[in-house]
């Protein structure tokens, strides 16, 4: 039951909430022991704040829940590959695992030759089409 | 009067406040038209939040002051070279200028071959010794 698809679907629901708010539709959840301890979606326009990416909010929220700044035994499910800022934050958090929906060749951290913390396992391509489609649809509507 | 040293001294004062709180002593200010519109110091321990670097807080605070997410005509003065996370945030902010006190060869963005926004001018080495000394002193006391 608790597959990567199961939790990525929740991240995608967060992305859909962002879409409805006219925000770039990216969402994520943080899971610890099969329990969702944080969920967030991009809010850069609503909050007028470039730092309000889904991942940044989820990291802060999960740490708050855990009462410690390191996200030990936690997995982040995010619909789009994290940017440089978010990859840096994930590195500092020492999170155990990051599961990515769709790649972001242009703005994602992987093509910048950045890595996360040495402890962090990275999985990519979970529900890739759905995660990619919602972003494409958003920008198509904007044009 | 409004030299780079003038504002870096204010950033250093923020670093000193962090030091007193037993936080890694890094501080910054954001200046617009020779007016300080945001000031912050590292609060990762106090807030239990790896994202609470001085620069992240200052970017959010300055955008809040300006009522827009882009830090046009703004300069960030920061005592230590920004990390990957903070360089990513500064890129998104399209800030006009970043003035760095001391370099951080290990964790700073420059040696990771990252760049800021194409609009952003970077100056480094302002009050380098003072900015570097306070961090060294902090870690020496920790050992």
mmCIF file of C-alpha atoms in Angstrom:
data_model
loop_
_atom_site.group_PDB
_atom_site.id
_atom_site.type_symbol
_atom_site.label_atom_id
_atom_site.label_comp_id
_atom_site.label_asym_id
_atom_site.label_seq_id
_atom_site.Cartn_x
_atom_site.Cartn_y
_atom_site.Cartn_z
ATOM 1 C CA UNK A 1 0.000 0.000 0.000
ATOM 2 C CA UNK A 2 2.686 2.534 0.983
ATOM 3 C CA UNK A 3 4.418 2.636 -2.371
ATOM 4 C CA UNK A 4 6.286 5.578 -3.860
ATOM 5 C CA UNK A 5 3.259 6.115 -6.137
ATOM 6 C CA UNK A 6 0.994 6.316 -3.105
ATOM 7 C CA UNK A 7 2.884 9.265 -1.632
ATOM 8 C CA UNK A 8 3.666 10.887 -4.989
ATOM 9 C CA UNK A 9 -0.084 11.055 -5.587
ATOM 10 C CA UNK A 10 -0.347 13.163 -2.426
ATOM 11 C CA UNK A 11 2.437 15.434 -3.644
ATOM 12 C CA UNK A 12 0.547 15.763 -6.924
ATOM 13 C CA UNK A 13 -2.596 16.765 -5.025
ATOM 14 C CA UNK A 14 -0.540 19.584 -3.493
ATOM 15 C CA UNK A 15 0.576 20.611 -6.986
ATOM 16 C CA UNK A 16 -3.085 20.722 -8.039
ATOM 17 C CA UNK A 17 -3.884 23.069 -5.155
ATOM 18 C CA UNK A 18 -1.046 25.321 -6.333
ATOM 19 C CA UNK A 19 -2.435 25.230 -9.897
ATOM 20 C CA UNK A 20 -5.826 26.421 -8.652
ATOM 21 C CA UNK A 21 -4.091 29.335 -6.898
ATOM 22 C CA UNK A 22 -2.344 30.281 -10.167
ATOM 23 C CA UNK A 23 1.006 29.208 -8.713
ATOM 24 C CA UNK A 24 3.551 27.137 -10.667
ATOM 25 C CA UNK A 25 2.091 23.712 -9.800
ATOM 26 C CA UNK A 26 4.707 21.926 -7.726
ATOM 27 C CA UNK A 27 3.862 20.007 -4.588
ATOM 28 C CA UNK A 28 5.540 17.778 -2.046
ATOM 29 C CA UNK A 29 5.052 15.726 1.092
ATOM 30 C CA UNK A 30 7.506 14.574 3.754
ATOM 31 C CA UNK A 31 6.961 11.052 5.043
ATOM 32 C CA UNK A 32 8.350 9.476 8.203
ATOM 33 C CA UNK A 33 7.536 5.838 9.045
ATOM 34 C CA UNK A 34 4.799 5.813 6.403
ATOM 35 C CA UNK A 35 3.199 8.830 7.967
ATOM 36 C CA UNK A 36 2.890 12.203 6.200
ATOM 37 C CA UNK A 37 4.433 14.755 8.561
ATOM 38 C CA UNK A 38 4.448 17.749 6.195
ATOM 39 C CA UNK A 39 2.788 18.759 2.958
ATOM 40 C CA UNK A 40 3.257 21.921 0.930
ATOM 41 C CA UNK A 41 2.870 23.517 -2.470
ATOM 42 C CA UNK A 42 4.576 26.374 -4.194
ATOM 43 C CA UNK A 43 3.406 29.765 -2.851
ATOM 44 C CA UNK A 44 5.879 32.230 -4.356
ATOM 45 C CA UNK A 45 3.175 34.450 -5.891
ATOM 46 C CA UNK A 46 0.740 34.319 -2.987
ATOM 47 C CA UNK A 47 3.456 35.158 -0.458
ATOM 48 C CA UNK A 48 5.467 37.422 -2.797
ATOM 49 C CA UNK A 49 8.509 35.432 -1.763
ATOM 50 C CA UNK A 50 10.961 33.618 -4.047
ATOM 51 C CA UNK A 51 11.946 31.342 -1.169
ATOM 52 C CA UNK A 52 8.410 29.926 -0.753
ATOM 53 C CA UNK A 53 8.993 26.810 -2.870
ATOM 54 C CA UNK A 54 7.082 23.690 -1.793
ATOM 55 C CA UNK A 55 10.244 21.932 -0.587
ATOM 56 C CA UNK A 56 11.428 24.855 1.558
ATOM 57 C CA UNK A 57 8.122 25.059 3.374
ATOM 58 C CA UNK A 58 7.973 21.284 3.806
ATOM 59 C CA UNK A 59 11.507 21.128 5.256
ATOM 60 C CA UNK A 60 10.678 23.824 7.822
ATOM 61 C CA UNK A 61 7.348 22.207 8.613
ATOM 62 C CA UNK A 62 8.769 18.683 8.992
ATOM 63 C CA UNK A 63 11.589 19.911 11.249
ATOM 64 C CA UNK A 64 9.017 21.717 13.329
ATOM 65 C CA UNK A 65 6.992 18.518 13.640
ATOM 66 C CA UNK A 66 10.049 16.467 14.580
ATOM 67 C CA UNK A 67 11.422 19.079 16.971
ATOM 68 C CA UNK A 68 14.862 18.840 15.363
ATOM 69 C CA UNK A 69 16.442 20.305 12.289
ATOM 70 C CA UNK A 70 17.661 17.045 10.700
ATOM 71 C CA UNK A 71 15.150 15.013 8.712
ATOM 72 C CA UNK A 72 16.467 11.610 9.756
ATOM 73 C CA UNK A 73 14.420 8.651 8.456
ATOM 74 C CA UNK A 74 12.364 10.988 6.328
ATOM 75 C CA UNK A 75 11.521 10.855 2.634
ATOM 76 C CA UNK A 76 10.551 13.875 0.551
ATOM 77 C CA UNK A 77 8.237 13.207 -2.399
ATOM 78 C CA UNK A 78 8.295 16.123 -4.814
ATOM 79 C CA UNK A 79 6.568 16.399 -8.185
ATOM 80 C CA UNK A 80 9.412 18.291 -9.900
ATOM 81 C CA UNK A 81 13.179 18.005 -9.473
ATOM 82 C CA UNK A 82 14.337 20.520 -6.837
ATOM 83 C CA UNK A 83 16.099 23.732 -7.910
ATOM 84 C CA UNK A 84 19.526 24.848 -6.639
ATOM 85 C CA UNK A 85 18.031 26.562 -3.585
ATOM 86 C CA UNK A 86 15.914 23.573 -2.575
ATOM 87 C CA UNK A 87 18.711 21.078 -3.196
ATOM 88 C CA UNK A 88 20.908 23.139 -0.880
ATOM 89 C CA UNK A 89 18.233 23.110 1.808
ATOM 90 C CA UNK A 90 17.748 19.347 1.391
ATOM 91 C CA UNK A 91 21.501 18.847 1.772
ATOM 92 C CA UNK A 92 21.560 20.787 5.026
ATOM 93 C CA UNK A 93 18.594 18.725 6.284
ATOM 94 C CA UNK A 94 20.447 15.414 5.780
ATOM 95 C CA UNK A 95 17.131 13.890 4.652
ATOM 96 C CA UNK A 96 17.298 10.117 4.096
ATOM 97 C CA UNK A 97 15.571 9.905 0.723
ATOM 98 C CA UNK A 98 14.272 12.174 -2.020
ATOM 99 C CA UNK A 99 11.752 10.852 -4.556
ATOM 100 C CA UNK A 100 11.353 13.015 -7.660
ATOM 101 C CA UNK A 101 8.417 12.924 -10.076
ATOM 102 C CA UNK A 102 9.613 14.674 -13.234
ATOM 103 C CA UNK A 103 13.100 15.961 -14.051
ATOM 104 C CA UNK A 104 13.746 19.687 -14.578
ATOM 105 C CA UNK A 105 16.646 19.700 -17.012
ATOM 106 C CA UNK A 106 16.954 23.499 -17.020
ATOM 107 C CA UNK A 107 16.523 24.577 -13.426
ATOM 108 C CA UNK A 108 17.000 21.325 -11.523
ATOM 109 C CA UNK A 109 20.064 20.643 -9.383
ATOM 110 C CA UNK A 110 21.186 17.458 -11.159
ATOM 111 C CA UNK A 111 22.399 19.128 -14.363
ATOM 112 C CA UNK A 112 24.251 21.731 -12.246
ATOM 113 C CA UNK A 113 26.410 18.879 -10.953
ATOM 114 C CA UNK A 114 25.165 19.407 -7.428
ATOM 115 C CA UNK A 115 24.611 16.495 -5.088
ATOM 116 C CA UNK A 116 22.550 16.139 -1.934
ATOM 117 C CA UNK A 117 23.965 14.895 1.396
ATOM 118 C CA UNK A 118 26.011 11.693 1.145
ATOM 119 C CA UNK A 119 23.367 9.960 3.298
ATOM 120 C CA UNK A 120 20.549 10.831 0.885
ATOM 121 C CA UNK A 121 19.164 8.276 -1.562
ATOM 122 C CA UNK A 122 17.632 9.768 -4.722
ATOM 123 C CA UNK A 123 14.898 8.117 -6.820
ATOM 124 C CA UNK A 124 13.500 9.745 -9.945
ATOM 125 C CA UNK A 125 10.691 9.145 -12.456
ATOM 126 C CA UNK A 126 7.787 8.257 -10.156
ATOM 127 C CA UNK A 127 4.537 9.298 -11.903
ATOM 128 C CA UNK A 128 6.743 11.281 -14.253
ATOM 129 C CA UNK A 129 4.071 11.950 -16.887
ATOM 130 C CA UNK A 130 1.464 13.286 -14.461
ATOM 131 C CA UNK A 131 4.023 15.444 -12.637
ATOM 132 C CA UNK A 132 5.388 16.850 -15.868
ATOM 133 C CA UNK A 133 1.996 17.365 -17.541
ATOM 134 C CA UNK A 134 0.585 19.629 -14.847
ATOM 135 C CA UNK A 135 3.532 22.038 -15.185
ATOM 136 C CA UNK A 136 3.337 22.018 -18.999
ATOM 137 C CA UNK A 137 -0.411 22.653 -18.843
ATOM 138 C CA UNK A 138 0.153 25.582 -16.481
ATOM 139 C CA UNK A 139 2.683 27.312 -18.730
ATOM 140 C CA UNK A 140 0.627 26.596 -21.874
ATOM 141 C CA UNK A 141 -2.334 28.379 -20.285
ATOM 142 C CA UNK A 142 -0.049 31.308 -19.384
ATOM 143 C CA UNK A 143 1.073 31.883 -22.974
ATOM 144 C CA UNK B 1 29.644 57.883 3.942
ATOM 145 C CA UNK B 2 27.576 55.064 2.389
ATOM 146 C CA UNK B 3 30.508 52.863 1.447
ATOM 147 C CA UNK B 4 30.525 49.070 1.212
ATOM 148 C CA UNK B 5 32.399 49.052 4.549
ATOM 149 C CA UNK B 6 29.650 51.124 6.151
ATOM 150 C CA UNK B 7 26.997 48.509 5.386
ATOM 151 C CA UNK B 8 29.271 45.504 5.927
ATOM 152 C CA UNK B 9 29.828 46.788 9.458
ATOM 153 C CA UNK B 10 26.073 46.486 10.007
ATOM 154 C CA UNK B 11 26.099 42.940 8.641
ATOM 155 C CA UNK B 12 28.948 42.184 11.036
ATOM 156 C CA UNK B 13 26.887 43.529 13.926
ATOM 157 C CA UNK B 14 24.222 40.978 12.968
ATOM 158 C CA UNK B 15 26.877 38.250 12.979
ATOM 159 C CA UNK B 16 27.853 39.350 16.491
ATOM 160 C CA UNK B 17 24.258 38.979 17.664
ATOM 161 C CA UNK B 18 24.266 35.438 16.229
ATOM 162 C CA UNK B 19 27.530 34.700 18.071
ATOM 163 C CA UNK B 20 25.971 35.742 21.361
ATOM 164 C CA UNK B 21 23.090 33.332 20.658
ATOM 165 C CA UNK B 22 25.546 30.496 20.055
ATOM 166 C CA UNK B 23 24.640 30.467 16.348
ATOM 167 C CA UNK B 24 27.252 30.216 13.571
ATOM 168 C CA UNK B 25 27.995 33.967 13.356
ATOM 169 C CA UNK B 26 26.879 35.091 9.926
ATOM 170 C CA UNK B 27 24.908 38.266 9.354
ATOM 171 C CA UNK B 28 23.571 40.339 6.510
ATOM 172 C CA UNK B 29 21.660 43.468 5.577
ATOM 173 C CA UNK B 30 19.720 44.391 2.436
ATOM 174 C CA UNK B 31 20.105 47.978 1.291
ATOM 175 C CA UNK B 32 17.937 49.922 -1.149
ATOM 176 C CA UNK B 33 18.797 53.524 -2.026
ATOM 177 C CA UNK B 34 21.252 53.686 0.875
ATOM 178 C CA UNK B 35 18.551 52.598 3.281
ATOM 179 C CA UNK B 36 18.671 49.316 5.214
ATOM 180 C CA UNK B 37 15.387 47.534 4.453
ATOM 181 C CA UNK B 38 16.212 44.176 6.054
ATOM 182 C CA UNK B 39 18.706 42.790 8.533
ATOM 183 C CA UNK B 40 19.138 39.219 9.716
ATOM 184 C CA UNK B 41 21.489 36.732 11.301
ATOM 185 C CA UNK B 42 21.743 32.980 11.229
ATOM 186 C CA UNK B 43 19.081 31.342 13.409
ATOM 187 C CA UNK B 44 19.272 27.658 12.439
ATOM 188 C CA UNK B 45 19.750 26.463 16.036
ATOM 189 C CA UNK B 46 17.255 28.792 17.665
ATOM 190 C CA UNK B 47 14.563 27.946 15.118
ATOM 191 C CA UNK B 48 15.612 24.308 14.644
ATOM 192 C CA UNK B 49 15.476 24.995 10.920
ATOM 193 C CA UNK B 50 18.276 24.441 8.400
ATOM 194 C CA UNK B 51 16.677 27.010 6.080
ATOM 195 C CA UNK B 52 17.015 29.855 8.613
ATOM 196 C CA UNK B 53 20.264 31.248 7.206
ATOM 197 C CA UNK B 54 20.705 35.015 7.477
ATOM 198 C CA UNK B 55 20.320 35.529 3.714
ATOM 199 C CA UNK B 56 17.074 33.523 3.460
ATOM 200 C CA UNK B 57 15.441 35.552 6.200
ATOM 201 C CA UNK B 58 16.715 38.823 4.728
ATOM 202 C CA UNK B 59 15.392 37.988 1.239
ATOM 203 C CA UNK B 60 11.925 37.221 2.621
ATOM 204 C CA UNK B 61 12.011 40.292 4.831
ATOM 205 C CA UNK B 62 13.171 42.655 2.058
ATOM 206 C CA UNK B 63 10.539 41.334 -0.371
ATOM 207 C CA UNK B 64 7.941 41.858 2.309
ATOM 208 C CA UNK B 65 9.120 45.451 2.788
ATOM 209 C CA UNK B 66 9.117 46.138 -0.961
ATOM 210 C CA UNK B 67 5.777 44.406 -1.560
ATOM 211 C CA UNK B 68 7.233 42.431 -4.466
ATOM 212 C CA UNK B 69 9.320 39.330 -4.763
ATOM 213 C CA UNK B 70 12.151 40.760 -6.890
ATOM 214 C CA UNK B 71 14.883 42.690 -5.096
ATOM 215 C CA UNK B 72 15.408 45.266 -7.840
ATOM 216 C CA UNK B 73 17.916 48.014 -6.980
ATOM 217 C CA UNK B 74 18.858 46.180 -3.812
ATOM 218 C CA UNK B 75 22.253 45.167 -2.461
ATOM 219 C CA UNK B 76 22.827 42.330 -0.008
ATOM 220 C CA UNK B 77 25.821 42.703 2.312
ATOM 221 C CA UNK B 78 26.712 39.355 3.850
ATOM 222 C CA UNK B 79 29.656 38.532 6.100
ATOM 223 C CA UNK B 80 30.311 35.060 4.607
ATOM 224 C CA UNK B 81 29.971 33.794 1.027
ATOM 225 C CA UNK B 82 26.466 32.350 0.540
ATOM 226 C CA UNK B 83 25.977 28.568 0.438
ATOM 227 C CA UNK B 84 24.263 26.670 -2.404
ATOM 228 C CA UNK B 85 20.800 27.188 -0.897
ATOM 229 C CA UNK B 86 21.245 30.917 -0.367
ATOM 230 C CA UNK B 87 22.847 31.443 -3.794
ATOM 231 C CA UNK B 88 19.792 29.760 -5.331
ATOM 232 C CA UNK B 89 17.468 32.048 -3.399
ATOM 233 C CA UNK B 90 19.503 35.115 -4.402
ATOM 234 C CA UNK B 91 19.281 34.014 -8.051
ATOM 235 C CA UNK B 92 15.507 33.749 -7.889
ATOM 236 C CA UNK B 93 15.356 37.224 -6.269
ATOM 237 C CA UNK B 94 17.222 38.854 -9.184
ATOM 238 C CA UNK B 95 18.973 41.087 -6.637
ATOM 239 C CA UNK B 96 21.124 43.812 -8.211
ATOM 240 C CA UNK B 97 24.292 43.391 -6.154
ATOM 241 C CA UNK B 98 25.788 41.020 -3.586
ATOM 242 C CA UNK B 99 28.699 42.157 -1.422
ATOM 243 C CA UNK B 100 30.558 39.354 0.341
ATOM 244 C CA UNK B 101 32.851 39.736 3.370
ATOM 245 C CA UNK B 102 34.884 36.527 3.547
ATOM 246 C CA UNK B 103 34.963 33.651 1.068
ATOM 247 C CA UNK B 104 33.787 30.154 2.088
ATOM 248 C CA UNK B 105 35.890 27.886 -0.106
ATOM 249 C CA UNK B 106 34.243 24.696 1.160
ATOM 250 C CA UNK B 107 30.553 25.461 1.350
ATOM 251 C CA UNK B 108 30.245 28.646 -0.704
ATOM 252 C CA UNK B 109 28.554 28.710 -4.122
ATOM 253 C CA UNK B 110 31.512 30.051 -6.096
ATOM 254 C CA UNK B 111 33.624 26.887 -5.949
ATOM 255 C CA UNK B 112 30.540 24.837 -6.935
ATOM 256 C CA UNK B 113 30.584 26.702 -10.253
ATOM 257 C CA UNK B 114 27.220 28.254 -9.522
ATOM 258 C CA UNK B 115 26.398 31.765 -10.607
ATOM 259 C CA UNK B 116 23.789 34.242 -9.453
ATOM 260 C CA UNK B 117 21.304 35.944 -11.799
ATOM 261 C CA UNK B 118 22.888 37.522 -14.885
ATOM 262 C CA UNK B 119 21.781 40.960 -13.581
ATOM 263 C CA UNK B 120 23.614 40.518 -10.279
ATOM 264 C CA UNK B 121 26.963 42.202 -9.634
ATOM 265 C CA UNK B 122 29.192 40.399 -7.117
ATOM 266 C CA UNK B 123 31.861 42.076 -4.974
ATOM 267 C CA UNK B 124 33.986 40.111 -2.512
ATOM 268 C CA UNK B 125 36.574 40.808 0.202
ATOM 269 C CA UNK B 126 34.980 43.732 2.052
ATOM 270 C CA UNK B 127 36.165 43.606 5.699
ATOM 271 C CA UNK B 128 37.343 40.103 4.924
ATOM 272 C CA UNK B 129 39.475 39.687 8.056
ATOM 273 C CA UNK B 130 36.794 40.721 10.514
ATOM 274 C CA UNK B 131 34.144 38.616 8.769
ATOM 275 C CA UNK B 132 36.392 35.578 8.680
ATOM 276 C CA UNK B 133 37.744 35.987 12.236
ATOM 277 C CA UNK B 134 34.370 35.875 13.940
ATOM 278 C CA UNK B 135 33.542 32.506 12.310
ATOM 279 C CA UNK B 136 36.985 31.061 13.157
ATOM 280 C CA UNK B 137 36.650 32.270 16.743
ATOM 281 C CA UNK B 138 33.223 30.614 16.995
ATOM 282 C CA UNK B 139 34.431 27.209 15.820
ATOM 283 C CA UNK B 140 37.609 27.410 17.923
ATOM 284 C CA UNK B 141 35.467 27.890 21.032
ATOM 285 C CA UNK B 142 33.314 24.915 19.992
ATOM 286 C CA UNK B 143 36.239 22.483 19.804
#
